[in-house]
PDB file of C-alpha atoms in Angstrom:
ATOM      1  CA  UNK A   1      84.611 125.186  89.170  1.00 53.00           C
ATOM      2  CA  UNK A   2      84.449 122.273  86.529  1.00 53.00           C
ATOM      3  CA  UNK A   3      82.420 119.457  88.294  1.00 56.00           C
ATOM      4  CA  UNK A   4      84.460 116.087  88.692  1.00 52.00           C
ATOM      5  CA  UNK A   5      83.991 113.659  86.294  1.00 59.00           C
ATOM      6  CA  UNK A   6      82.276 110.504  87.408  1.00 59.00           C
ATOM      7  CA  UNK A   7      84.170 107.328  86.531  1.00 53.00           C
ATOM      8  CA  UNK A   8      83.233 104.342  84.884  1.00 56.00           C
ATOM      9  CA  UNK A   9      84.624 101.790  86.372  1.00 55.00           C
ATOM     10  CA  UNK A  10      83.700  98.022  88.061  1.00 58.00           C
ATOM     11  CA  UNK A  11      82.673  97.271  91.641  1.00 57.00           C
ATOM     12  CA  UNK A  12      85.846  95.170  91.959  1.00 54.00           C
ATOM     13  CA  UNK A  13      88.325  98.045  90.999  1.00 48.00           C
ATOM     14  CA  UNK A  14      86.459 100.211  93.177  1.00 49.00           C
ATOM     15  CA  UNK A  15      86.595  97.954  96.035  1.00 51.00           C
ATOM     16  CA  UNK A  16      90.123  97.427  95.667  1.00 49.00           C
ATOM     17  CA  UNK A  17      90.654 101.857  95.623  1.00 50.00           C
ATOM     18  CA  UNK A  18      88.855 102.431  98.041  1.00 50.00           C
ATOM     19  CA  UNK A  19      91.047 100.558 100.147  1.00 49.00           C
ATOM     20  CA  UNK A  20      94.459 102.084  99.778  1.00 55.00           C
ATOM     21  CA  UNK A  21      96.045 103.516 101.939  1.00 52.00           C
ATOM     22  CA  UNK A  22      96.622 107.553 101.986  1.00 63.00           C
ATOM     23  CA  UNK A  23      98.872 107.333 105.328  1.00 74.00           C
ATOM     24  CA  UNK A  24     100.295 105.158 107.673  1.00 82.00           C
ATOM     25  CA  UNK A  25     101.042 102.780 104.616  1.00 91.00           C
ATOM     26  CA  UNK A  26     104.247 100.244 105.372  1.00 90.00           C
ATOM     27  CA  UNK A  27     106.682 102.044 104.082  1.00 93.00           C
ATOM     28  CA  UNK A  28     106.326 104.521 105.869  1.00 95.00           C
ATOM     29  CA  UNK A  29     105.321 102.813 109.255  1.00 96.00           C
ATOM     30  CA  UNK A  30     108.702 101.211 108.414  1.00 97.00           C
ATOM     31  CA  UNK A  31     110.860 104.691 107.927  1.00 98.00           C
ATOM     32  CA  UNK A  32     109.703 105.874 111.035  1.00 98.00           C
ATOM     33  CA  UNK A  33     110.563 102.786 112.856  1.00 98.00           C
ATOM     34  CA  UNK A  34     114.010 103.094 111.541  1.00 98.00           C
ATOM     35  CA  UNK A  35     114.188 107.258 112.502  1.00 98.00           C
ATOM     36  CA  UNK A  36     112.901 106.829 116.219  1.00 98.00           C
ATOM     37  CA  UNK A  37     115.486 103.839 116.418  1.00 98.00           C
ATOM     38  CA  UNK A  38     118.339 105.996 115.868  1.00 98.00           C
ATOM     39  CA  UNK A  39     117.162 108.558 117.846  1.00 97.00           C
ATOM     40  CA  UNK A  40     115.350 110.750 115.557  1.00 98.00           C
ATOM     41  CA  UNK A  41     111.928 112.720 116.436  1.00 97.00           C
ATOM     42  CA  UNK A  42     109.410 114.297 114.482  1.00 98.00           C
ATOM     43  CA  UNK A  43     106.101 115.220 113.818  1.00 97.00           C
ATOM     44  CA  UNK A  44     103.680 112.844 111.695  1.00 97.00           C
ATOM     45  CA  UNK A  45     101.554 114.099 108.697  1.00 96.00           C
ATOM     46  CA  UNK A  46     101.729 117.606 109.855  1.00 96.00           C
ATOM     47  CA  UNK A  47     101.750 120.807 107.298  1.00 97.00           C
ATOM     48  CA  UNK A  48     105.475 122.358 107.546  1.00 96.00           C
ATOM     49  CA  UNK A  49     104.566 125.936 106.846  1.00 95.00           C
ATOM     50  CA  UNK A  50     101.439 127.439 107.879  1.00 92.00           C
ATOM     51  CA  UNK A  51      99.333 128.592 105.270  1.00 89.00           C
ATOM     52  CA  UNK A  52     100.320 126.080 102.597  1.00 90.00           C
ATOM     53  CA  UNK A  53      97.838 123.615 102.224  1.00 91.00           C
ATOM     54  CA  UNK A  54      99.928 120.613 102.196  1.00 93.00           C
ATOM     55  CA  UNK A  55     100.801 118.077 105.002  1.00 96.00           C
ATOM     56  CA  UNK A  56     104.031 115.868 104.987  1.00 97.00           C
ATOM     57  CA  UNK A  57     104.994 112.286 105.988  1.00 97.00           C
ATOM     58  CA  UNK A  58     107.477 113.354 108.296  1.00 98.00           C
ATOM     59  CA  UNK A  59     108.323 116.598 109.032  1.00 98.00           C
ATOM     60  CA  UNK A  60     111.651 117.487 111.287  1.00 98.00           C
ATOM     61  CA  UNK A  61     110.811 120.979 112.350  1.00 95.00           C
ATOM     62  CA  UNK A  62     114.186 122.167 113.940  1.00 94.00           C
ATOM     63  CA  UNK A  63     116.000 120.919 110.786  1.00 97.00           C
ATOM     64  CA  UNK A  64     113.448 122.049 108.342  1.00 98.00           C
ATOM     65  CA  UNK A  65     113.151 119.229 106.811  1.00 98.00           C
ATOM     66  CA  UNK A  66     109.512 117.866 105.625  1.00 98.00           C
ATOM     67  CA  UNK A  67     109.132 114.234 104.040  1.00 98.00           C
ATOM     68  CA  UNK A  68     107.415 112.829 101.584  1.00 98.00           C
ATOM     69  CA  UNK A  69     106.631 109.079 100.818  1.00 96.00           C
ATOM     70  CA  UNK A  70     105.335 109.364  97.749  1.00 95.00           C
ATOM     71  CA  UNK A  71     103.192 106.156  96.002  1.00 92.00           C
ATOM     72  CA  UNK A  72     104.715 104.787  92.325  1.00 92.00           C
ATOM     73  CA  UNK A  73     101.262 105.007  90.904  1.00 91.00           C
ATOM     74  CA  UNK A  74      99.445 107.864  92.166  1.00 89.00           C
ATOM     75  CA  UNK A  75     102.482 110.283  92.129  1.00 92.00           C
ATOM     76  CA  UNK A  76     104.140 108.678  88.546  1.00 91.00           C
ATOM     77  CA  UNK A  77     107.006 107.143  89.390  1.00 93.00           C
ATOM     78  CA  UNK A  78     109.381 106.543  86.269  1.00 90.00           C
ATOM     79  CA  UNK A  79     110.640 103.379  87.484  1.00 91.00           C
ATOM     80  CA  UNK A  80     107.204 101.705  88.374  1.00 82.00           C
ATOM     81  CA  UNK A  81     104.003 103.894  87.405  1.00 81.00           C
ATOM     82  CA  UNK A  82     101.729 102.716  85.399  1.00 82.00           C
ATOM     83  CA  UNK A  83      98.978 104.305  82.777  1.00 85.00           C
ATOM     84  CA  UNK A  84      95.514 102.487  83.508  1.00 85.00           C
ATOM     85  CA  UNK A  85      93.820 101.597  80.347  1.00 86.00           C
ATOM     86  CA  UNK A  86      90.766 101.946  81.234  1.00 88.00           C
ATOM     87  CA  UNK A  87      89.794 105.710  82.141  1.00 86.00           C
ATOM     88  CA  UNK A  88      93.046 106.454  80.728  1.00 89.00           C
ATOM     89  CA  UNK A  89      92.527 110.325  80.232  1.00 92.00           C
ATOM     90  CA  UNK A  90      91.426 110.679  83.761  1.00 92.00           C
ATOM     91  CA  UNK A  91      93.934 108.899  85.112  1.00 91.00           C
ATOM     92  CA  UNK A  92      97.039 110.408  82.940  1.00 93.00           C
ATOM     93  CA  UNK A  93      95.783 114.072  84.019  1.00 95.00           C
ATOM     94  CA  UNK A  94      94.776 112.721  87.992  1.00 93.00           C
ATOM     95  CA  UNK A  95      98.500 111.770  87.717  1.00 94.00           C
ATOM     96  CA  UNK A  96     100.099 115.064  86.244  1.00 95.00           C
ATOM     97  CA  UNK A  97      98.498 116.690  88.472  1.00 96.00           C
ATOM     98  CA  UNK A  98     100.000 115.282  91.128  1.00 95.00           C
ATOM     99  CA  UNK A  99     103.461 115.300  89.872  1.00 96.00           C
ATOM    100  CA  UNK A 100     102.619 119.416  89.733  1.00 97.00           C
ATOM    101  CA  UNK A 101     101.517 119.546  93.080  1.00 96.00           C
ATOM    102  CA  UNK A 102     104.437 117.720  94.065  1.00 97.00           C
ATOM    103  CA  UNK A 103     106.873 120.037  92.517  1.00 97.00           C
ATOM    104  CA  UNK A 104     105.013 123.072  93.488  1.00 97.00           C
ATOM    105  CA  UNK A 105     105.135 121.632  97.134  1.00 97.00           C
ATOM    106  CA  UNK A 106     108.437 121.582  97.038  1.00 97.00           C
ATOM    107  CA  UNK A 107     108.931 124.780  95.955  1.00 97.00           C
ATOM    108  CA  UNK A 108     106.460 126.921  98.330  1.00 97.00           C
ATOM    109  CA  UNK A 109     108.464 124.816 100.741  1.00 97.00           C
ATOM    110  CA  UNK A 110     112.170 125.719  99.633  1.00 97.00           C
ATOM    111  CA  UNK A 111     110.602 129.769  99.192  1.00 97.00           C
ATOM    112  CA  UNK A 112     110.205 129.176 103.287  1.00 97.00           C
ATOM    113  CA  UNK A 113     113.190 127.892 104.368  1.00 97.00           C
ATOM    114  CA  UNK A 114     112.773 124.011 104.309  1.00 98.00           C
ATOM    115  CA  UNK A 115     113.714 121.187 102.145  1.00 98.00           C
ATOM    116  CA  UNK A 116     111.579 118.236 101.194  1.00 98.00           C
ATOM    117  CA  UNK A 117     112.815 114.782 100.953  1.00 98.00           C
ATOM    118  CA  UNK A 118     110.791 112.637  98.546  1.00 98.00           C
ATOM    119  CA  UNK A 119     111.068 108.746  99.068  1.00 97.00           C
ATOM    120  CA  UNK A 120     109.279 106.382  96.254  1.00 96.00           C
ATOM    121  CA  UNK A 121     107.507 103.701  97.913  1.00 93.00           C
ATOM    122  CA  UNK A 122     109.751 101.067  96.221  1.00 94.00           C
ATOM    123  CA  UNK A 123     113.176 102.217  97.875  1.00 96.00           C
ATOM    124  CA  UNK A 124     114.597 100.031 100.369  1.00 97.00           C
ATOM    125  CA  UNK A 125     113.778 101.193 103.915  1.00 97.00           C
ATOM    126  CA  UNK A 126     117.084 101.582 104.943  1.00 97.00           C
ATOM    127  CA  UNK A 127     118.345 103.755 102.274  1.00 98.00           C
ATOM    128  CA  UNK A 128     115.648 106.085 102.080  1.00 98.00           C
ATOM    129  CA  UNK A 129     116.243 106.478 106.376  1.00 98.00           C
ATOM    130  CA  UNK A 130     119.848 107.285 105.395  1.00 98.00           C
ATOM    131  CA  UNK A 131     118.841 109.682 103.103  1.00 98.00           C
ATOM    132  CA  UNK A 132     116.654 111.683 105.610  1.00 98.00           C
ATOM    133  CA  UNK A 133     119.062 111.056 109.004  1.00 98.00           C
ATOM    134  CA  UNK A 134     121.839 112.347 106.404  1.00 98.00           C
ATOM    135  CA  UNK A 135     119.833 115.535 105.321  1.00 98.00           C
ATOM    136  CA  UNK A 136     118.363 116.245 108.658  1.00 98.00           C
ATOM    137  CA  UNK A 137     121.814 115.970 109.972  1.00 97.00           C
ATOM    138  CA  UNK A 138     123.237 118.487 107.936  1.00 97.00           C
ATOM    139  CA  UNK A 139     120.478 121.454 108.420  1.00 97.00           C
ATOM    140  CA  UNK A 140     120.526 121.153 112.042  1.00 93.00           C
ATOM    141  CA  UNK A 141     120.979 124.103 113.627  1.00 83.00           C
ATOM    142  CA  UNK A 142     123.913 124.629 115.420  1.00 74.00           C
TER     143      UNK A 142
END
């Protein structure tokens, strides 16, 4: 296993990283607000399929449905992501990497029966909650 590189990098940048938030960020304390609202239940940062290594936002296990609220910088969005100068090769391959771990989540996913929903942390609350009530809606079981 190659050892991680160490970055260089200033007390104030690493200040401000080590504070953000991996869960319970306010987009997504906002979705779920929304959900439970209109009725909706589900499971909170939870791993859909057992032995696959990945948890979800959200995950709607009689519909199948796992989501995903997915940050514009760490998981590249095209809209808003950005490519840090500084550290820049870290940072472009951190981010890749994500963005194929993302795709390959979605795939082991699919390969067992479910669908992910991914929601940018940009989109307006209330869209991205029509999105999932819409998709969870049509997989229920009958």
């Amino acid at each position: 296993m190659t050892p991680v590189e160490r970055l260089v990098t200033t007390s104030a940048v690493s200040a401000r990283m080590s504070k953000q938030k991996s869960r319970n960020t306010g987009i997504e304390i906002a979705l779920r607000k929304i959900l439970h609202a209109a009725g909706f239940r589900y499971r909170v940062h939870r791993r859909p399929v057992k032995g696959v290594r990945r948890e979800a936002d959200l995950v709607f296990g009689p519909s199948r449905v796992a989501v995903f609220v997915d940050g514009c910088f760490w998981h590249g969005c095209p809209e808003h992501g950005t490519w840090p100068k500084n550290n820049a090769d870290y940072w472009r391959t951190k981010i890749e990497t994500n963005r194929r771990r993302d795709a390959n989540t979605d795939q082991l996913l699919l390969e067992a029966g479910w669908l992910s929903v991914r929601i940018w942390e940009h989109e307006a609350t209330d869209v991205a909650a029509s999105r999932v009530i819409e998709t969870v809606q049509e997989r229920r079981p009958h």
